[in-house]
Amino acid sequence: MALLINEQDTKFKYDVAREAGGENITLCFACGLCTASCPVSEIDADYNPRKIIRMVLLGMRQRVLSSDFIWLCTQCYTCQAHCPQKVNFSDVMKALRSMAVREGYVTPAFMERIKEIDSFMQKLRHEMVMTIVDRKNKETDIRPEHIASDVLKKRSL
Amino acid sequence: MKKKVLVIGAGIAGISAALELAKCDFYVYLLEKNASIGGWVSSFTCKAHDKCTKCSVCVAKRKIREVLVHPDISILTNSTLKQCHGEIGHFDVEIEQNPMHTDQELQEQKLAVHAIIPAIGFELFDVKQYGRLGYGRYRGVLTGFDLEKTMLENGNLHFPVNNTHAPSIAFIQCAGSRNDNNNYCSRVCCKYAMRFALLIKHLNPAVSVTIFFIDIQNAGKGFAPVYEECVGSIQFIRGIPVEVIENPGKRLEVRYENIAQGNVKRDVFDFIILSAGIVPRPGTWDLARKLGINLDEYGFFGTTGTFNSNDTNVKGIFTAGSCQGPKDIPDTIAHGIAAAERIVEVFAK
Ligand SMILES: Cc1cc2nc3c(=O)[nH]c(=O)nc-3n(C[C@H](O)[C@H](O)[C@H](O)COP(=O)(O)OP(=O)(O)OC[C@H]3O[C@@H](n4cnc5c(N)ncnc54)[C@H](O)[C@@H]3O)c2cc1C
Ligand code: SF4
Ligand code: SF4
Ligand code: SF4
Ligand code: SF4
């Protein structure tokens, strides 16, 4: 992650801190508990909450607001529960998302699509869990992808 | 007649203040709620390996022995303060002394003193509050204080060598410090962790030792060389483990972000030592209420100015040691002496 000085926007962190949810961003002391606990970092090694915070603090406005990262967060609040400094990273993500929309990095329709995906994922998970709970013999060897395709075939979500 | 001072708490802070006052011609009542004096330091060990690492424990223990035989210091053990009235120059205090034997009655005693030094010390952060770190659940998870006690009691820190692998030990720093409840650095745990790391290596050369940290608090005269010495033989990893889980092989697995490398990693250890920090004693509030003194934002005794760490809001009451904020032994001794000197100064006028 090379940092170009002329790309630096020293105001960025203060703008984030003024946004609802972004208030505590400057408190981060880089302990890495957020990244170590994040379920997205677990499956995508490039997704790193601590680094995203560093990028904000370093003023990498354009790179952060145009990145895929801010949309990958599942808003699960795990990082927030572990953070010793109350940085409230899930809420910081909300702030970054609304800034990205407002500053034209994505369209409001894109934001809506993300919300639909999140809601769809919740429903899918719910149905999947119900499927294995319903099964009388509680088979344990059935793979998630098979359950998912069953659910998607049988029910309309 | 000698002027009299009541020192509450016979830890190293109270002891240092008492010795200094006695030296300056005061008479001291040294109140201690426990049966023995010395506070935390009494359960600490010498942390020398092949050479002294300047942990100051022996210095403190020397002072404990000195105070026991001082003719102008009256030590009241099993005792607490019940009430306090009056003002600088004439405080009337009531002391409650628990009996040594169950068939005896609680004894009360009234004293008249010129000044008071609350020096009741600190409490160790209760790491069980961090369920995710497994203290109390897994036998291999210990605190720095457990190491102090074990080493003092057994004279050795023996880590059982397994025939399949050499044991590995990891320290996790800042357990209970620098968080939203205790948002300050405890100042002693980086140093005791590094001293123990060197000692463990010295006693068990086959063992590997790792320290997980956010940043290393390396302050203190002569401490930089201890860190330098660690760098060769101890592995330092920037990043704090989020969780300790026992794996099927009964070893302890931790998950953390290795910040220098920017990735999430898992490692297994046989023992995890939590560097539990310093928090205010539960009794701090109660004593503050009896004396009419203020607490600071963290719950330690408060003082009147940024550059004055002894004077409380009540004239004639001066606080000493780690009940005012985290301090190592040298700083505690200096702070105790400073409190005593403030009293000498006030009454010299
Ligand atoms: C695990 C660990 C390892 C450490 N290792 C080192 C080290 O190697 N080197 C170093 O320099 N520092 C070390 N420290 C720091 C050291 O413990 C402190 O600097 C020191 O103990 C502070 O002394 P104190 O007198 O302020 O408090 P304390 O030691 O807490 O003494 C307070 C005394 O007051 C008594 N008391 C409490 N409440 C009352 C009451 N209401 N009425 C009457 N009496 C009361 C207590 O019983 C106690 O005897 C370590 C700390 C920890 C946690
Ligand atoms: S857990 Fe909190 S303090 Fe630690 S790196 Fe993440 S945001 Fe920063
Ligand atoms: S809220 Fe987002 S960043 Fe935080 S742990 Fe969940 S997925 Fe990761
Ligand atoms: S200062 Fe500490 S390490 Fe050195 S001799 Fe004294 S107790 Fe031992
Ligand atoms: S001394 Fe070290 S371990 Fe203790 S609170 Fe400070 S930084 Fe954390």
Coordinates of C-alpha atoms and ligand atoms in Angstrom, one line a residue:
Chain A
M1 CA 0.0 0.0 0.0
A2 CA 2.1 2.9 -1.2
L3 CA 1.0 6.3 -0.2
L4 CA 1.3 9.1 -2.6
I5 CA 1.7 12.4 -0.8
N6 CA -0.3 14.4 -3.4
E7 CA -3.2 12.0 -3.1
Q8 CA -3.4 12.7 0.7
D9 CA -6.5 14.5 1.9
T10 CA -5.7 15.5 5.5
K11 CA -9.3 16.6 6.0
F12 CA -10.7 13.1 5.3
K13 CA -10.6 11.7 8.8
Y14 CA -12.3 14.8 10.2
D15 CA -15.1 14.5 7.6
V16 CA -15.5 10.8 8.6
A17 CA -15.6 11.9 12.3
R18 CA -18.3 14.4 11.6
E19 CA -20.5 11.7 9.9
A20 CA -23.0 9.8 12.0
G21 CA -21.2 6.7 13.2
G22 CA -17.7 7.9 12.3
E23 CA -17.2 9.9 15.5
N24 CA -14.5 7.7 17.1
I25 CA -12.3 6.9 14.1
T26 CA -9.3 8.7 15.4
L27 CA -9.2 6.6 18.6
C28 CA -7.9 3.5 16.8
F29 CA -4.5 2.4 18.1
A30 CA -4.1 -0.4 15.6
C31 CA -4.3 -3.5 17.8
G32 CA -5.8 -5.7 15.1
L33 CA -8.6 -7.2 17.1
C34 CA -11.1 -6.1 14.5
T35 CA -9.3 -7.8 11.7
A36 CA -8.6 -10.9 13.8
S37 CA -12.3 -11.2 14.7
C38 CA -13.9 -10.3 11.3
P39 CA -15.6 -13.1 9.4
V40 CA -15.0 -11.4 6.1
S41 CA -11.2 -11.2 6.7
E42 CA -11.4 -14.9 7.4
I43 CA -12.5 -15.7 3.8
D44 CA -10.9 -12.7 2.0
A45 CA -7.3 -12.1 3.1
D46 CA -7.3 -8.7 1.4
Y47 CA -10.2 -7.4 3.5
N48 CA -8.7 -5.8 6.6
P49 CA -10.7 -3.4 8.8
R50 CA -7.6 -2.1 10.6
K51 CA -6.0 -1.2 7.3
I52 CA -9.2 0.5 6.1
I53 CA -9.0 2.7 9.3
R54 CA -5.3 3.4 8.6
M55 CA -6.2 4.5 5.1
V56 CA -8.8 6.9 6.4
L57 CA -6.4 8.3 9.0
L58 CA -3.8 8.7 6.3
G59 CA -6.2 10.7 4.2
M60 CA -6.6 8.2 1.3
R61 CA -10.1 9.6 0.5
Q62 CA -10.4 8.5 -3.1
R63 CA -9.0 5.1 -2.6
V64 CA -11.2 4.3 0.3
L65 CA -14.5 5.7 -1.0
S66 CA -14.0 4.0 -4.4
S67 CA -12.9 0.6 -2.9
D68 CA -14.9 -2.6 -3.0
F69 CA -14.0 -3.1 0.7
I70 CA -16.7 -0.8 2.1
W71 CA -19.3 -3.0 0.5
L72 CA -17.9 -6.3 1.6
C73 CA -18.6 -5.7 5.3
T74 CA -21.6 -7.7 6.5
Q75 CA -22.4 -5.3 9.3
C76 CA -22.2 -8.1 11.8
Y77 CA -20.8 -5.9 14.6
T78 CA -18.2 -8.5 15.7
C79 CA -15.3 -6.0 15.3
Q80 CA -17.2 -3.4 17.3
A81 CA -17.8 -5.8 20.2
H82 CA -14.1 -6.6 20.5
C83 CA -12.6 -3.1 19.9
P84 CA -10.9 -1.8 23.1
Q85 CA -11.1 1.8 21.9
K86 CA -14.8 2.0 21.0
V87 CA -13.9 2.9 17.4
N88 CA -17.3 1.4 16.4
F89 CA -16.1 0.2 13.0
S90 CA -19.4 -1.2 11.8
D91 CA -20.8 2.3 12.2
V92 CA -17.7 3.8 10.6
M93 CA -18.5 1.6 7.6
K94 CA -22.0 3.0 7.5
A95 CA -20.5 6.5 7.4
L96 CA -18.1 5.6 4.6
R97 CA -20.9 4.1 2.6
S98 CA -23.1 7.2 2.8
M99 CA -20.1 9.4 1.9
A100 CA -19.4 7.2 -1.1
V101 CA -23.0 7.7 -2.3
R102 CA -23.0 11.4 -1.6
E103 CA -19.7 12.0 -3.3
G104 CA -20.8 10.1 -6.3
Y105 CA -18.5 7.0 -6.1
V106 CA -21.6 4.8 -6.4
T107 CA -25.2 5.5 -7.2
P108 CA -28.0 5.3 -4.7
A109 CA -29.4 2.4 -6.7
F110 CA -26.2 0.5 -6.0
M111 CA -26.6 1.1 -2.3
E112 CA -30.2 -0.3 -2.6
R113 CA -28.9 -3.4 -4.4
I114 CA -26.5 -4.0 -1.5
K115 CA -29.4 -3.8 1.0
E116 CA -31.3 -6.3 -1.1
I117 CA -28.3 -8.7 -1.1
D118 CA -28.1 -8.4 2.7
S119 CA -31.7 -9.1 3.2
F120 CA -31.6 -12.0 0.7
M121 CA -28.7 -13.5 2.5
Q122 CA -30.6 -13.3 5.8
K123 CA -33.6 -15.0 4.3
L124 CA -31.4 -17.7 2.7
R125 CA -29.6 -18.4 5.9
H126 CA -32.9 -18.6 7.8
E127 CA -34.4 -21.1 5.3
M128 CA -31.2 -23.1 5.2
V129 CA -31.1 -23.5 9.0
M130 CA -34.9 -24.3 9.0
T131 CA -34.3 -27.0 6.4
I132 CA -31.8 -28.9 8.5
V133 CA -33.8 -28.3 11.7
D134 CA -36.9 -29.7 10.0
R135 CA -35.1 -32.9 8.8
K136 CA -36.1 -35.7 11.2
N137 CA -32.9 -37.6 11.1
K138 CA -30.8 -34.3 11.4
E139 CA -28.3 -35.5 8.8
T140 CA -25.0 -33.7 9.5
D141 CA -23.0 -34.6 6.4
I142 CA -25.1 -32.6 4.0
R143 CA -23.1 -29.8 2.6
P144 CA -24.2 -26.1 2.8
E145 CA -24.1 -25.6 -1.0
H146 CA -26.5 -28.5 -1.4
I147 CA -28.9 -27.1 1.2
A148 CA -28.7 -23.7 -0.5
S149 CA -29.5 -25.1 -3.9
D150 CA -32.4 -27.1 -2.5
V151 CA -33.7 -24.0 -0.8
L152 CA -33.3 -21.9 -3.9
K153 CA -35.1 -24.6 -6.1
K154 CA -38.0 -25.3 -3.7
R155 CA -38.8 -21.9 -2.3
S156 CA -39.1 -18.5 -3.7
L157 CA -37.1 -16.1 -1.7
Chain B
M1 CA 5.9 16.2 71.3
K2 CA 6.1 14.6 67.8
K3 CA 3.5 15.4 65.2
K4 CA 1.5 12.4 64.2
V5 CA 0.5 11.0 60.8
L6 CA -1.9 8.3 59.9
V7 CA -0.8 6.3 56.8
I8 CA -3.6 4.0 55.4
G9 CA -2.2 1.0 53.6
A10 CA 1.1 -0.7 54.3
G11 CA 2.2 -1.4 50.7
I12 CA 5.5 -0.1 49.4
A13 CA 4.0 3.4 49.0
G14 CA 2.7 3.6 52.6
I15 CA 6.0 2.1 54.0
S16 CA 8.1 4.6 52.0
A17 CA 6.1 7.5 53.3
A18 CA 6.2 6.2 56.9
L19 CA 10.0 5.7 56.8
E20 CA 10.5 9.2 55.4
L21 CA 8.2 10.8 58.0
A22 CA 9.9 9.0 60.9
K23 CA 13.2 10.2 59.6
C24 CA 11.9 13.8 59.7
D25 CA 10.8 13.4 63.3
F26 CA 7.1 12.5 62.9
Y27 CA 5.3 9.6 64.7
V28 CA 3.5 7.3 62.3
Y29 CA 0.5 5.0 62.6
L30 CA 0.7 2.6 59.7
L31 CA -2.7 1.0 59.1
E32 CA -3.0 -2.2 57.2
K33 CA -6.2 -4.1 56.5
N34 CA -4.5 -7.5 56.0
A35 CA -2.6 -9.5 58.6
S36 CA 0.8 -8.8 57.0
I37 CA 2.3 -5.7 55.4
G38 CA 4.0 -5.1 52.1
G39 CA 1.1 -5.2 49.7
W40 CA 1.5 -6.9 46.3
V41 CA 5.3 -6.8 46.4
S42 CA 5.3 -9.4 49.2
S43 CA 4.2 -12.0 46.7
F44 CA 6.7 -11.0 44.0
T45 CA 9.9 -12.8 43.1
C46 CA 13.4 -11.8 42.1
K47 CA 13.5 -11.7 38.3
A48 CA 17.2 -12.0 37.9
H49 CA 18.5 -14.6 35.4
D50 CA 22.2 -14.8 35.1
K51 CA 22.2 -11.1 36.0
C52 CA 19.9 -8.7 37.9
T53 CA 17.2 -7.2 35.7
K54 CA 16.6 -4.3 38.1
C55 CA 13.0 -5.2 38.9
S56 CA 13.4 -3.5 42.4
V57 CA 11.6 -6.2 44.3
C58 CA 14.5 -6.7 46.7
V59 CA 14.7 -2.9 47.3
A60 CA 11.0 -2.9 48.3
K61 CA 11.5 -6.0 50.5
R62 CA 14.4 -4.3 52.3
K63 CA 12.1 -1.4 53.1
I64 CA 9.4 -3.8 54.5
R65 CA 12.0 -5.2 56.9
E66 CA 13.2 -1.7 57.9
V67 CA 9.7 -0.5 58.8
L68 CA 8.9 -3.5 60.9
V69 CA 11.5 -2.5 63.5
H70 CA 11.2 1.2 63.4
P71 CA 10.6 2.7 66.9
D72 CA 8.6 5.6 65.7
I73 CA 6.2 3.6 63.4
S74 CA 3.4 1.8 65.0
I75 CA 2.0 -0.9 62.7
L76 CA -1.7 -1.7 63.1
T77 CA -2.5 -4.8 61.1
N78 CA -6.0 -6.2 60.4
S79 CA -7.2 -2.6 60.8
T80 CA -9.3 -0.2 58.7
L81 CA -10.5 3.3 59.1
K82 CA -14.0 3.6 60.4
Q83 CA -14.5 7.4 60.6
C84 CA -12.6 10.6 60.2
H85 CA -13.4 14.1 61.4
G86 CA -11.5 17.3 61.7
E87 CA -9.1 19.2 59.6
I88 CA -5.4 19.7 59.0
G89 CA -3.5 19.7 62.3
H90 CA -6.2 17.8 64.2
F91 CA -8.0 14.9 62.6
D92 CA -9.9 12.6 64.9
V93 CA -9.9 9.1 63.5
E94 CA -11.6 5.9 64.6
I95 CA -9.8 2.7 63.7
E96 CA -11.4 -0.7 63.7
Q97 CA -9.2 -3.7 64.4
N98 CA -10.4 -7.2 63.5
P99 CA -9.5 -9.8 66.1
M100 CA -6.8 -12.3 65.5
H101 CA -9.0 -15.1 66.9
T102 CA -12.7 -15.6 66.3
D103 CA -13.6 -15.6 70.0
Q104 CA -12.2 -12.1 70.5
E105 CA -14.2 -9.0 69.8
L106 CA -13.7 -6.3 67.3
Q107 CA -11.6 -3.6 68.8
E108 CA -12.0 0.1 68.2
Q109 CA -9.4 2.7 68.8
K110 CA -9.5 6.5 68.6
L111 CA -6.4 8.5 67.4
A112 CA -5.6 12.1 67.0
V113 CA -3.3 12.9 64.0
H114 CA -2.0 16.0 62.2
A115 CA -2.2 14.6 58.7
I116 CA -3.3 11.5 56.7
I117 CA -1.8 9.6 53.8
P118 CA -4.1 7.2 52.0
A119 CA -1.9 4.7 50.2
I120 CA -4.2 1.7 49.6
G121 CA -2.7 0.6 46.3
F122 CA -4.4 -1.1 43.3
E123 CA -6.4 -4.2 42.3
L124 CA -5.3 -6.5 39.6
F125 CA -7.6 -6.4 36.6
D126 CA -9.9 -9.5 36.7
V127 CA -9.1 -11.1 33.4
K128 CA -12.1 -13.4 33.7
Q129 CA -14.0 -10.4 32.4
Y130 CA -12.5 -11.3 29.1
G131 CA -14.1 -14.7 28.7
R132 CA -12.6 -15.0 25.2
L133 CA -9.1 -15.3 26.6
G134 CA -10.0 -18.4 28.6
Y135 CA -8.6 -17.6 32.0
G136 CA -10.2 -19.9 34.6
R137 CA -11.4 -22.2 31.8
Y138 CA -8.1 -23.5 30.5
R139 CA -5.3 -24.6 32.9
G140 CA -2.6 -23.3 30.6
V141 CA -3.9 -19.7 30.8
L142 CA -2.2 -17.8 33.6
T143 CA -1.6 -14.2 34.6
G144 CA 1.7 -12.4 35.2
F145 CA 0.8 -12.4 38.9
D146 CA 0.4 -16.2 38.8
L147 CA 4.0 -16.3 37.6
E148 CA 5.2 -14.1 40.4
K149 CA 3.5 -16.3 43.0
T150 CA 4.6 -19.6 41.5
M151 CA 8.2 -18.5 41.1
L152 CA 8.3 -17.2 44.7
E153 CA 6.7 -20.3 46.2
N154 CA 8.5 -22.9 44.1
G155 CA 11.8 -21.1 43.4
N156 CA 11.4 -22.2 39.8
L157 CA 9.2 -21.7 36.7
H158 CA 9.1 -25.2 35.3
F159 CA 7.3 -25.7 32.1
P160 CA 6.7 -29.4 31.5
V161 CA 8.6 -30.6 28.4
N162 CA 6.4 -32.8 26.2
N163 CA 8.1 -35.6 24.3
T164 CA 6.5 -34.5 21.0
H165 CA 7.5 -30.8 21.1
A166 CA 9.3 -28.2 23.1
P167 CA 6.8 -26.1 25.1
S168 CA 5.9 -22.7 23.8
I169 CA 4.7 -19.7 25.8
A170 CA 3.0 -16.5 24.8
F171 CA 2.4 -13.3 26.7
I172 CA -0.7 -11.2 25.7
Q173 CA -0.1 -7.6 26.7
C174 CA -2.6 -4.9 27.8
A175 CA -5.1 -7.4 29.2
G176 CA -7.6 -5.1 30.8
S177 CA -5.7 -1.8 30.3
R178 CA -6.1 0.7 27.5
N179 CA -9.7 -0.2 26.9
D180 CA -12.9 1.9 27.2
N181 CA -13.3 1.1 30.9
N182 CA -9.6 1.5 31.9
N183 CA -8.3 3.8 29.3
Y184 CA -4.8 4.2 30.5
C185 CA -1.5 2.3 30.3
S186 CA -0.7 0.2 33.5
R187 CA 3.0 1.0 33.0
V188 CA 4.3 -2.1 34.7
C189 CA 3.1 -5.1 32.6
C190 CA 5.4 -4.7 29.6
K191 CA 8.4 -4.6 31.9
Y192 CA 7.4 -7.6 34.0
A193 CA 6.5 -9.6 30.9
M194 CA 9.9 -8.9 29.3
R195 CA 11.7 -9.8 32.6
F196 CA 9.7 -13.0 32.9
A197 CA 10.3 -13.8 29.3
L198 CA 14.1 -13.6 29.8
L199 CA 13.8 -15.6 33.1
I200 CA 11.7 -18.3 31.5
K201 CA 14.2 -18.6 28.6
H202 CA 17.1 -18.8 31.1
L203 CA 15.4 -21.5 33.2
N204 CA 14.0 -23.5 30.3
P205 CA 16.3 -22.9 27.2
A206 CA 14.2 -25.2 25.0
V207 CA 11.1 -23.1 25.5
S208 CA 10.0 -20.6 22.8
V209 CA 8.6 -17.3 24.1
T210 CA 6.4 -14.9 22.2
I211 CA 5.0 -11.5 23.3
F212 CA 1.9 -10.2 21.6
F213 CA 1.8 -6.4 22.0
I214 CA 0.2 -3.2 20.7
D215 CA 3.2 -1.1 21.5
I216 CA 5.9 -1.8 24.1
Q217 CA 6.0 0.5 27.1
N218 CA 9.8 0.6 27.6
A219 CA 10.1 3.6 29.9
G220 CA 12.2 3.7 33.0
K221 CA 15.8 4.3 33.7
G222 CA 18.0 1.5 32.5
F223 CA 15.2 -0.5 30.9
A224 CA 16.1 -0.1 27.2
P225 CA 18.9 -2.7 27.6
V226 CA 16.4 -5.3 28.9
Y227 CA 14.4 -4.8 25.7
E228 CA 17.6 -5.1 23.6
E229 CA 18.4 -8.3 25.4
C230 CA 14.9 -9.7 24.6
V231 CA 15.1 -8.9 20.9
G232 CA 17.5 -11.8 20.2
S233 CA 15.8 -14.6 22.0
I234 CA 12.1 -13.5 22.3
Q235 CA 9.7 -13.3 19.5
F236 CA 7.7 -10.0 19.5
I237 CA 4.5 -9.9 17.4
R238 CA 2.5 -6.7 17.0
G239 CA -1.2 -7.6 17.2
I240 CA -3.4 -8.8 20.1
P241 CA -5.1 -12.2 19.9
V242 CA -8.8 -12.0 19.9
E243 CA -9.5 -15.5 21.3
V244 CA -7.8 -18.4 23.0
I245 CA -9.3 -21.8 22.3
E246 CA -8.2 -25.2 23.4
N247 CA -7.6 -27.5 20.4
P248 CA -8.3 -31.2 20.4
G249 CA -4.7 -31.9 21.3
K250 CA -5.2 -29.8 24.5
R251 CA -3.0 -27.0 23.2
L252 CA -4.0 -23.4 23.1
E253 CA -4.8 -21.9 19.8
V254 CA -4.9 -18.1 19.3
R255 CA -6.1 -16.1 16.4
Y256 CA -4.6 -12.6 15.8
E257 CA -3.7 -10.2 13.1
N258 CA 0.0 -10.1 12.5
I259 CA 0.1 -6.3 11.9
A260 CA 3.6 -6.2 10.5
Q261 CA 2.5 -8.7 7.8
G262 CA -1.1 -7.5 7.6
N263 CA -2.7 -11.0 7.7
V264 CA -4.8 -13.0 10.1
K265 CA -2.9 -15.9 11.6
R266 CA -3.3 -18.9 14.0
D267 CA -0.6 -20.2 16.3
V268 CA -0.6 -22.8 19.1
F269 CA 1.0 -22.5 22.5
D270 CA 1.2 -24.5 25.6
F271 CA 0.8 -21.6 28.0
I272 CA -0.6 -18.2 27.7
I273 CA 0.3 -15.5 30.2
L274 CA -2.1 -12.6 30.4
S275 CA -0.4 -9.3 31.3
A276 CA -3.2 -8.2 33.6
G277 CA -3.1 -4.5 34.4
I278 CA -3.7 -2.2 37.3
V279 CA -7.2 -1.0 38.3
P280 CA -8.4 1.0 41.3
R281 CA -9.2 -1.1 44.4
P282 CA -12.8 -1.6 45.1
G283 CA -12.4 0.1 48.5
T284 CA -11.1 3.3 46.9
W285 CA -14.5 4.9 46.7
D286 CA -15.4 4.0 50.3
L287 CA -12.2 5.5 51.7
A288 CA -12.6 8.6 49.5
R289 CA -16.1 9.1 51.0
K290 CA -14.9 8.7 54.6
L291 CA -12.0 11.2 54.0
G292 CA -14.0 13.6 51.8
I293 CA -11.5 13.4 48.9
N294 CA -12.2 13.2 45.2
L295 CA -11.6 10.5 42.7
D296 CA -10.2 11.1 39.2
E297 CA -12.0 10.1 36.0
Y298 CA -10.6 6.5 36.2
G299 CA -11.5 5.9 39.9
F300 CA -8.1 6.5 41.4
F301 CA -7.6 9.1 44.1
G302 CA -7.6 12.5 42.5
T303 CA -5.2 15.3 43.1
T304 CA -5.4 19.1 42.8
G305 CA -3.2 19.9 39.9
T306 CA -1.6 18.5 36.8
F307 CA 1.8 19.1 38.4
N308 CA 0.9 18.0 41.9
S309 CA 0.2 14.3 42.3
N310 CA 0.1 14.3 46.2
D311 CA -2.3 17.0 47.4
T312 CA -5.9 16.0 47.5
N313 CA -8.8 18.5 47.7
V314 CA -8.7 18.2 51.6
K315 CA -5.9 20.1 53.3
G316 CA -3.7 17.8 55.3
I317 CA -4.6 14.6 53.2
F318 CA -1.9 13.6 50.7
T319 CA -2.1 10.5 48.6
A320 CA 0.8 8.1 47.8
G321 CA 1.5 5.3 45.4
S322 CA -0.6 3.3 43.0
C323 CA -3.9 4.3 44.5
Q324 CA -3.3 7.6 42.6
G325 CA -2.5 5.8 39.3
P326 CA -0.4 3.0 38.0
K327 CA 3.3 3.1 39.1
D328 CA 6.2 0.7 39.3
I329 CA 8.1 0.2 42.5
P330 CA 10.7 3.0 42.0
D331 CA 7.9 5.5 41.1
T332 CA 5.8 4.3 44.0
I333 CA 8.7 4.7 46.5
A334 CA 9.4 8.2 45.1
H335 CA 5.7 9.1 45.3
G336 CA 5.5 7.9 48.9
I337 CA 8.5 10.0 49.8
A338 CA 7.0 13.0 48.0
A339 CA 3.8 12.7 50.0
A340 CA 5.8 12.6 53.3
E341 CA 7.9 15.6 52.2
R342 CA 4.7 17.6 51.5
I343 CA 3.6 17.0 55.1
V344 CA 7.1 18.0 56.4
E345 CA 6.9 21.1 54.2
V346 CA 3.3 22.1 55.3
F347 CA 4.2 21.7 59.1
A348 CA 7.5 23.5 58.8
K349 CA 5.6 26.7 58.0
Ligands
LIG1 C1 1.9 -8.8 38.2 C2 2.6 -7.6 38.6 C3 4.0 -7.6 38.6 C4 4.7 -6.5 39.0 N1 6.1 -6.5 38.9 C5 6.8 -5.4 39.2 C6 8.2 -5.4 39.1 O1 8.8 -6.4 38.8 N2 8.9 -4.2 39.4 C7 8.2 -3.1 39.7 O2 8.9 -2.0 39.9 N3 6.9 -3.0 39.9 C8 6.2 -4.2 39.6 N4 4.8 -4.1 39.7 C9 4.1 -2.9 40.3 C10 4.1 -3.0 41.8 O3 3.2 -4.0 42.2 C11 3.5 -1.6 42.4 O4 4.4 -0.6 42.0 C12 3.4 -1.6 43.9 O5 2.9 -2.8 44.4 C13 2.6 -0.4 44.3 O6 2.6 -0.4 45.7 P1 1.5 0.4 46.6 O7 1.9 0.5 48.0 O8 1.0 1.6 45.9 O9 0.2 -0.6 46.5 P2 -0.1 -2.1 47.1 O10 1.0 -3.0 46.9 O11 -1.4 -2.5 46.5 O12 -0.2 -1.9 48.7 C14 -1.4 -1.3 49.3 C15 -1.6 -1.8 50.7 O13 -2.7 -1.2 51.3 C16 -3.5 -2.2 51.9 N5 -4.9 -1.7 51.9 C17 -5.8 -1.7 50.8 N6 -6.9 -1.1 51.2 C18 -6.8 -0.8 52.5 C19 -7.7 -0.1 53.4 N7 -8.9 0.3 53.0 N8 -7.3 0.1 54.7 C20 -6.1 -0.3 55.1 N9 -5.2 -0.9 54.2 C21 -5.6 -1.1 52.9 C22 -3.3 -3.4 51.1 O14 -3.6 -4.6 51.9 C23 -1.8 -3.3 50.8 O15 -1.0 -3.9 51.8 C24 4.0 -5.3 39.3 C25 2.7 -5.3 39.3 C26 1.9 -6.4 38.9 C27 0.5 -6.3 38.9
SF4_2 S1 -10.0 -3.2 17.3 FE1 -10.4 -1.0 17.4 S2 -8.5 -0.1 18.2 FE2 -8.0 -2.2 17.5 S3 -7.4 -1.9 15.3 FE3 -9.6 -2.3 15.3 S4 -10.6 -0.3 15.3 FE4 -8.4 0.0 15.9
SF4_3 S1 -19.0 -5.5 10.9 FE1 -17.9 -5.7 9.0 S2 -15.8 -5.2 9.4 FE2 -16.8 -5.6 11.4 S3 -16.5 -7.8 11.8 FE3 -18.4 -7.6 10.7 S4 -17.9 -7.8 8.6 FE4 -16.0 -7.4 9.6
SF4_4 S1 16.3 -5.9 41.4 FE1 15.0 -7.6 41.0 S2 16.2 -8.9 39.7 FE2 17.7 -7.5 40.7 S3 18.3 -8.6 42.5 FE3 16.6 -7.3 43.1 S4 14.9 -8.6 43.0 FE4 16.5 -9.6 41.8
SF4_5 S1 2.6 -1.5 30.3 FE1 2.5 -2.5 28.3 S2 1.0 -4.2 28.6 FE2 0.8 -2.8 30.3 S3 -0.9 -1.5 29.7 FE3 1.0 -0.4 29.1 S4 1.4 -1.0 27.0 FE4 -0.2 -2.5 27.8

